[in-house]
Amino acid sequence: MFAGALHANISTVPDELYNALKLDRSKATPKETYDAVVKRYKDPAQGAGPGSMAKYWEPIPYGIYLDPATFYKPPTTMKEIASRKECVECHSDESPVWVQAWKRSTHANLDKVRNLKVEDPLYYKKEKLEEVEGNLRSLGKLGADEKLKEVGCIDCHVEVNAKKKADHTKDLIMPTADVCGTCHLREFVERESERDTMIFPNGQWPAGRPSHALDYAANVETTVWAAMPQREVAEGCSMCHTNQNKCDNCHTRHEFSAAESRKPEACATCHSGVDHNNWEAYSMSKHGKMVTMLGDKWNWDVPLKDAFAKGGQNAPTCASCHMEYEGEYTHNLMRKVRWANYPFVPGIAENISSEWSEKRLDSWVVTCTQCHSERFARSYLELMDKGTLSGLAKYQEAHEVVQKLYNEGMLTGQKTNRPAPPAPEKPGFGQFTQLFWSKGNNPASIELKVLEMAENDLAKMHVGLAHVNPGGWTYTEGWGPMNRAYVEIQDEHTKLREMAALQARVNKLEASKTSLLDLNSTSEKISLGGLGGGMLLAGTLALIGWRKRKQNEA
């Protein structure tokens, strides 16, 4: 496509990116496209780097690999200046798994790609190689008639097709997404277009979020992540939130297998757990079980667009649903997002019937009708929406109860033992911080419970619905745990209210100097209700009995 072309005009990249970068898609060359995308990609004002709260944290040694563009420096202990051949020879001893994986990769066998026959399922890689060489020629990294010999250590860890030898102490880099984009421009620009298509109409989320293109920015701009002194714990978030920085979360080093990245397991490490259990919900659905039972018979080498027609695939994978948009498969996974995983975010539910959301729902119908009828698809998507709204209503009722207690200063220890969170977090009610930071009675147990009800249980209920896992929104996850939390919140609410009423009565009696033990007093009529009052009354009567017995003994 690019070998003789004067422009990039990548058909799978949406107009929104070209418009945002002020590029004429009919005229922009691969170099012009790459330069414009990389300029934004590296701009701190557009999400690059350590973010606005960098003064509150420093990277731990491992952290330099999570944002290498910002923090990585070449090692000072390795003095070697190595050629391409010497890289392979040395690392065959030092880190043999790297070399074994690379030797299996397409990168190491470009002549094999050039010799592929049209009937081979990998034949599409021949066209891909021509596209890559066209990108490199436009960037001035490959001569007009030059063929790319291989993609070896130096190409990724120093510079593509530029240096014959690498000085470990000066030249080495950890490849970032823009380095991969030098060759794989299409995939890089598709991924970067998530910034432009993930725009909620009323600012329910910041522009370009949630997305893989800005997931590290979302991470470092989270106050509790910046505030936590336990940096090793905090970096657990970063290890998934690095798709913005690198490509090896999905395409693992050093084989970078497309077939591997198409399998659902490639998504499982990050898309799992208590707040986005996509893997668990999918793998327990009939879709996921069909992959488990039948996937070994499918041809994972064919491109996604041919998976159903030529690959024998007869159930959806993560990639076949989320990378598809109206018949095309791209690295922009956000063009159909409507709920954004977290239904409790203000404005999300109200937006679900908007024209913006309905257009995206129609795109989901296109996806689903690869296997189902349109009526079936629309009926299930309606079930998903209404089921999610039911869970949201349950949470909102509980949230209102607990927030009212907070507003009245009635949460446990709220007035006596509620330390402020560390900077840059601010004191407040039911904050995301409180899932990871606690001190004294901050948060109160009932406060944490309603927070988890939203961040964990409601999110999992929606994910169960979205991934067609009945247990994932009824008994096992979702509604069942939400119902339990609701009951516990209401129970604690009643106890707190009764204790407050009892305390008010005691304070009133003390103010009038009326003794609780003076049952003959007519100055105040005592009425003690509820469990707490009953216990106090029983204790009072027992004390009176003890005093009478002592008087009789005397």
PDB file of N, CA and C in Angstrom, residues 303-353:
ATOM      1  N   PRO A 303      -5.690 -13.501   9.833  1.00  0.00           N
ATOM      2  CA  PRO A 303      -6.019 -12.189  10.404  1.00  0.00           C
ATOM      3  C   PRO A 303      -7.438 -12.188  10.963  1.00  0.00           C
ATOM      4  N   LEU A 304      -7.703 -11.274  11.865  1.00  0.00           N
ATOM      5  CA  LEU A 304      -9.002 -11.236  12.548  1.00  0.00           C
ATOM      6  C   LEU A 304     -10.168 -11.174  11.569  1.00  0.00           C
ATOM      7  N   LYS A 305      -9.993 -10.427  10.501  1.00  0.00           N
ATOM      8  CA  LYS A 305     -11.103 -10.267   9.560  1.00  0.00           C
ATOM      9  C   LYS A 305     -11.508 -11.586   8.909  1.00  0.00           C
ATOM     10  N   ASP A 306     -10.597 -12.566   8.917  1.00  0.00           N
ATOM     11  CA  ASP A 306     -10.879 -13.865   8.306  1.00  0.00           C
ATOM     12  C   ASP A 306     -11.130 -14.966   9.327  1.00  0.00           C
ATOM     13  N   ALA A 307     -11.158 -14.613  10.609  1.00  0.00           N
ATOM     14  CA  ALA A 307     -11.225 -15.637  11.653  1.00  0.00           C
ATOM     15  C   ALA A 307     -12.470 -16.501  11.546  1.00  0.00           C
ATOM     16  N   PHE A 308     -13.616 -15.891  11.256  1.00  0.00           N
ATOM     17  CA  PHE A 308     -14.854 -16.659  11.151  1.00  0.00           C
ATOM     18  C   PHE A 308     -14.947 -17.387   9.812  1.00  0.00           C
ATOM     19  N   ALA A 309     -14.609 -16.691   8.737  1.00  0.00           N
ATOM     20  CA  ALA A 309     -14.793 -17.262   7.400  1.00  0.00           C
ATOM     21  C   ALA A 309     -13.730 -18.304   7.048  1.00  0.00           C
ATOM     22  N   LYS A 310     -12.482 -18.084   7.489  1.00  0.00           N
ATOM     23  CA  LYS A 310     -11.387 -18.958   7.068  1.00  0.00           C
ATOM     24  C   LYS A 310     -10.663 -19.648   8.223  1.00  0.00           C
ATOM     25  N   GLY A 311     -10.829 -19.128   9.433  1.00  0.00           N
ATOM     26  CA  GLY A 311     -10.090 -19.669  10.568  1.00  0.00           C
ATOM     27  C   GLY A 311     -10.831 -20.716  11.365  1.00  0.00           C
ATOM     28  N   GLY A 312     -12.089 -20.975  10.997  1.00  0.00           N
ATOM     29  CA  GLY A 312     -12.864 -21.969  11.721  1.00  0.00           C
ATOM     30  C   GLY A 312     -13.421 -21.482  13.040  1.00  0.00           C
ATOM     31  N   GLN A 313     -13.254 -20.213  13.354  1.00  0.00           N
ATOM     32  CA  GLN A 313     -13.730 -19.682  14.637  1.00  0.00           C
ATOM     33  C   GLN A 313     -15.256 -19.618  14.643  1.00  0.00           C
ATOM     34  N   ASN A 314     -15.877 -20.166  15.692  1.00  0.00           N
ATOM     35  CA  ASN A 314     -17.339 -20.149  15.762  1.00  0.00           C
ATOM     36  C   ASN A 314     -17.849 -19.636  17.105  1.00  0.00           C
ATOM     37  N   ALA A 315     -17.043 -18.809  17.766  1.00  0.00           N
ATOM     38  CA  ALA A 315     -17.457 -18.106  18.983  1.00  0.00           C
ATOM     39  C   ALA A 315     -16.586 -16.861  19.108  1.00  0.00           C
ATOM     40  N   PRO A 316     -17.102 -15.820  19.733  1.00  0.00           N
ATOM     41  CA  PRO A 316     -16.343 -14.563  19.795  1.00  0.00           C
ATOM     42  C   PRO A 316     -15.227 -14.613  20.828  1.00  0.00           C
ATOM     43  N   THR A 317     -14.136 -13.946  20.508  1.00  0.00           N
ATOM     44  CA  THR A 317     -13.052 -13.689  21.456  1.00  0.00           C
ATOM     45  C   THR A 317     -13.085 -12.221  21.843  1.00  0.00           C
ATOM     46  N   CYS A 318     -12.229 -11.843  22.794  1.00  0.00           N
ATOM     47  CA  CYS A 318     -12.124 -10.425  23.167  1.00  0.00           C
ATOM     48  C   CYS A 318     -11.822  -9.589  21.923  1.00  0.00           C
ATOM     49  N   ALA A 319     -10.837 -10.048  21.149  1.00  0.00           N
ATOM     50  CA  ALA A 319     -10.397  -9.285  19.981  1.00  0.00           C
ATOM     51  C   ALA A 319     -11.473  -9.211  18.912  1.00  0.00           C
ATOM     52  N   SER A 320     -12.177 -10.313  18.666  1.00  0.00           N
ATOM     53  CA  SER A 320     -13.152 -10.307  17.582  1.00  0.00           C
ATOM     54  C   SER A 320     -14.353  -9.423  17.887  1.00  0.00           C
ATOM     55  N   CYS A 321     -14.624  -9.157  19.159  1.00  0.00           N
ATOM     56  CA  CYS A 321     -15.705  -8.230  19.510  1.00  0.00           C
ATOM     57  C   CYS A 321     -15.199  -6.794  19.663  1.00  0.00           C
ATOM     58  N   HIS A 322     -14.096  -6.622  20.388  1.00  0.00           N
ATOM     59  CA  HIS A 322     -13.687  -5.275  20.782  1.00  0.00           C
ATOM     60  C   HIS A 322     -12.796  -4.574  19.761  1.00  0.00           C
ATOM     61  N   MET A 323     -12.158  -5.335  18.880  1.00  0.00           N
ATOM     62  CA  MET A 323     -11.348  -4.694  17.841  1.00  0.00           C
ATOM     63  C   MET A 323     -12.157  -4.460  16.571  1.00  0.00           C
ATOM     64  N   GLU A 324     -13.355  -4.993  16.510  1.00  0.00           N
ATOM     65  CA  GLU A 324     -14.215  -4.834  15.327  1.00  0.00           C
ATOM     66  C   GLU A 324     -15.039  -3.562  15.439  1.00  0.00           C
ATOM     67  N   TYR A 325     -15.129  -2.842  14.341  1.00  0.00           N
ATOM     68  CA  TYR A 325     -16.010  -1.680  14.261  1.00  0.00           C
ATOM     69  C   TYR A 325     -16.605  -1.629  12.873  1.00  0.00           C
ATOM     70  N   GLU A 326     -17.880  -1.994  12.791  1.00  0.00           N
ATOM     71  CA  GLU A 326     -18.646  -1.964  11.549  1.00  0.00           C
ATOM     72  C   GLU A 326     -17.897  -2.640  10.401  1.00  0.00           C
ATOM     73  N   GLY A 327     -17.390  -3.829  10.711  1.00  0.00           N
ATOM     74  CA  GLY A 327     -16.791  -4.675   9.684  1.00  0.00           C
ATOM     75  C   GLY A 327     -15.285  -4.591   9.567  1.00  0.00           C
ATOM     76  N   GLU A 328     -14.663  -3.589  10.194  1.00  0.00           N
ATOM     77  CA  GLU A 328     -13.203  -3.460  10.156  1.00  0.00           C
ATOM     78  C   GLU A 328     -12.625  -3.800  11.524  1.00  0.00           C
ATOM     79  N   TYR A 329     -11.389  -4.289  11.515  1.00  0.00           N
ATOM     80  CA  TYR A 329     -10.698  -4.651  12.758  1.00  0.00           C
ATOM     81  C   TYR A 329      -9.482  -3.757  12.922  1.00  0.00           C
ATOM     82  N   THR A 330      -9.429  -3.044  14.042  1.00  0.00           N
ATOM     83  CA  THR A 330      -8.352  -2.082  14.249  1.00  0.00           C
ATOM     84  C   THR A 330      -7.886  -2.116  15.703  1.00  0.00           C
ATOM     85  N   HIS A 331      -6.809  -1.353  15.967  1.00  0.00           N
ATOM     86  CA  HIS A 331      -6.281  -1.241  17.318  1.00  0.00           C
ATOM     87  C   HIS A 331      -6.969  -0.138  18.123  1.00  0.00           C
ATOM     88  N   ASN A 332      -8.014   0.444  17.606  1.00  0.00           N
ATOM     89  CA  ASN A 332      -8.880   1.335  18.387  1.00  0.00           C
ATOM     90  C   ASN A 332     -10.003   0.468  18.955  1.00  0.00           C
ATOM     91  N   LEU A 333      -9.967   0.242  20.267  1.00  0.00           N
ATOM     92  CA  LEU A 333     -10.941  -0.642  20.908  1.00  0.00           C
ATOM     93  C   LEU A 333     -12.068   0.116  21.589  1.00  0.00           C
ATOM     94  N   MET A 334     -12.132   1.438  21.393  1.00  0.00           N
ATOM     95  CA  MET A 334     -13.041   2.253  22.200  1.00  0.00           C
ATOM     96  C   MET A 334     -14.206   2.855  21.419  1.00  0.00           C
ATOM     97  N   ARG A 335     -14.349   2.538  20.162  1.00  0.00           N
ATOM     98  CA  ARG A 335     -15.339   3.243  19.343  1.00  0.00           C
ATOM     99  C   ARG A 335     -16.781   2.821  19.629  1.00  0.00           C
ATOM    100  N   LYS A 336     -16.954   1.733  20.372  1.00  0.00           N
ATOM    101  CA  LYS A 336     -18.312   1.298  20.697  1.00  0.00           C
ATOM    102  C   LYS A 336     -18.635   1.442  22.187  1.00  0.00           C
ATOM    103  N   VAL A 337     -17.700   1.948  22.965  1.00  0.00           N
ATOM    104  CA  VAL A 337     -17.883   2.028  24.420  1.00  0.00           C
ATOM    105  C   VAL A 337     -19.036   2.963  24.758  1.00  0.00           C
ATOM    106  N   ARG A 338     -19.927   2.498  25.650  1.00  0.00           N
ATOM    107  CA  ARG A 338     -21.079   3.286  26.080  1.00  0.00           C
ATOM    108  C   ARG A 338     -21.094   3.487  27.599  1.00  0.00           C
ATOM    109  N   TRP A 339     -20.872   2.406  28.344  1.00  0.00           N
ATOM    110  CA  TRP A 339     -20.930   2.451  29.806  1.00  0.00           C
ATOM    111  C   TRP A 339     -19.561   2.720  30.432  1.00  0.00           C
ATOM    112  N   ALA A 340     -18.490   2.419  29.732  1.00  0.00           N
ATOM    113  CA  ALA A 340     -17.129   2.615  30.238  1.00  0.00           C
ATOM    114  C   ALA A 340     -16.883   1.888  31.560  1.00  0.00           C
ATOM    115  N   ASN A 341     -17.493   0.738  31.723  1.00  0.00           N
ATOM    116  CA  ASN A 341     -17.244  -0.198  32.824  1.00  0.00           C
ATOM    117  C   ASN A 341     -17.820   0.235  34.173  1.00  0.00           C
ATOM    118  N   TYR A 342     -17.934   1.541  34.428  1.00  0.00           N
ATOM    119  CA  TYR A 342     -18.317   2.017  35.752  1.00  0.00           C
ATOM    120  C   TYR A 342     -19.631   2.807  35.684  1.00  0.00           C
ATOM    121  N   PRO A 343     -20.762   2.140  35.899  1.00  0.00           N
ATOM    122  CA  PRO A 343     -22.064   2.797  35.731  1.00  0.00           C
ATOM    123  C   PRO A 343     -22.335   3.922  36.720  1.00  0.00           C
ATOM    124  N   PHE A 344     -21.611   3.950  37.864  1.00  0.00           N
ATOM    125  CA  PHE A 344     -21.891   4.948  38.893  1.00  0.00           C
ATOM    126  C   PHE A 344     -21.310   6.319  38.561  1.00  0.00           C
ATOM    127  N   VAL A 345     -20.440   6.407  37.550  1.00  0.00           N
ATOM    128  CA  VAL A 345     -19.861   7.705  37.179  1.00  0.00           C
ATOM    129  C   VAL A 345     -20.991   8.666  36.809  1.00  0.00           C
ATOM    130  N   PRO A 346     -21.023   9.847  37.408  1.00  0.00           N
ATOM    131  CA  PRO A 346     -22.122  10.789  37.143  1.00  0.00           C
ATOM    132  C   PRO A 346     -22.317  11.057  35.659  1.00  0.00           C
ATOM    133  N   GLY A 347     -23.562  10.972  35.229  1.00  0.00           N
ATOM    134  CA  GLY A 347     -23.911  11.280  33.851  1.00  0.00           C
ATOM    135  C   GLY A 347     -23.868  10.104  32.903  1.00  0.00           C
ATOM    136  N   ILE A 348     -23.267   8.995  33.299  1.00  0.00           N
ATOM    137  CA  ILE A 348     -23.163   7.841  32.410  1.00  0.00           C
ATOM    138  C   ILE A 348     -24.540   7.243  32.134  1.00  0.00           C
ATOM    139  N   ALA A 349     -25.295   6.983  33.185  1.00  0.00           N
ATOM    140  CA  ALA A 349     -26.613   6.366  33.006  1.00  0.00           C
ATOM    141  C   ALA A 349     -27.556   7.287  32.234  1.00  0.00           C
ATOM    142  N   GLU A 350     -27.485   8.587  32.532  1.00  0.00           N
ATOM    143  CA  GLU A 350     -28.345   9.537  31.840  1.00  0.00           C
ATOM    144  C   GLU A 350     -28.019   9.608  30.348  1.00  0.00           C
ATOM    145  N   ASN A 351     -26.782   9.309  30.010  1.00  0.00           N
ATOM    146  CA  ASN A 351     -26.334   9.396  28.625  1.00  0.00           C
ATOM    147  C   ASN A 351     -26.653   8.147  27.813  1.00  0.00           C
ATOM    148  N   ILE A 352     -27.084   7.082  28.482  1.00  0.00           N
ATOM    149  CA  ILE A 352     -27.165   5.787  27.822  1.00  0.00           C
ATOM    150  C   ILE A 352     -28.264   5.741  26.755  1.00  0.00           C
ATOM    151  N   SER A 353     -29.206   6.672  26.811  1.00  0.00           N
ATOM    152  CA  SER A 353     -30.259   6.722  25.781  1.00  0.00           C
ATOM    153  C   SER A 353     -30.061   7.888  24.816  1.00  0.00           C
TER     154      SER A 353
END
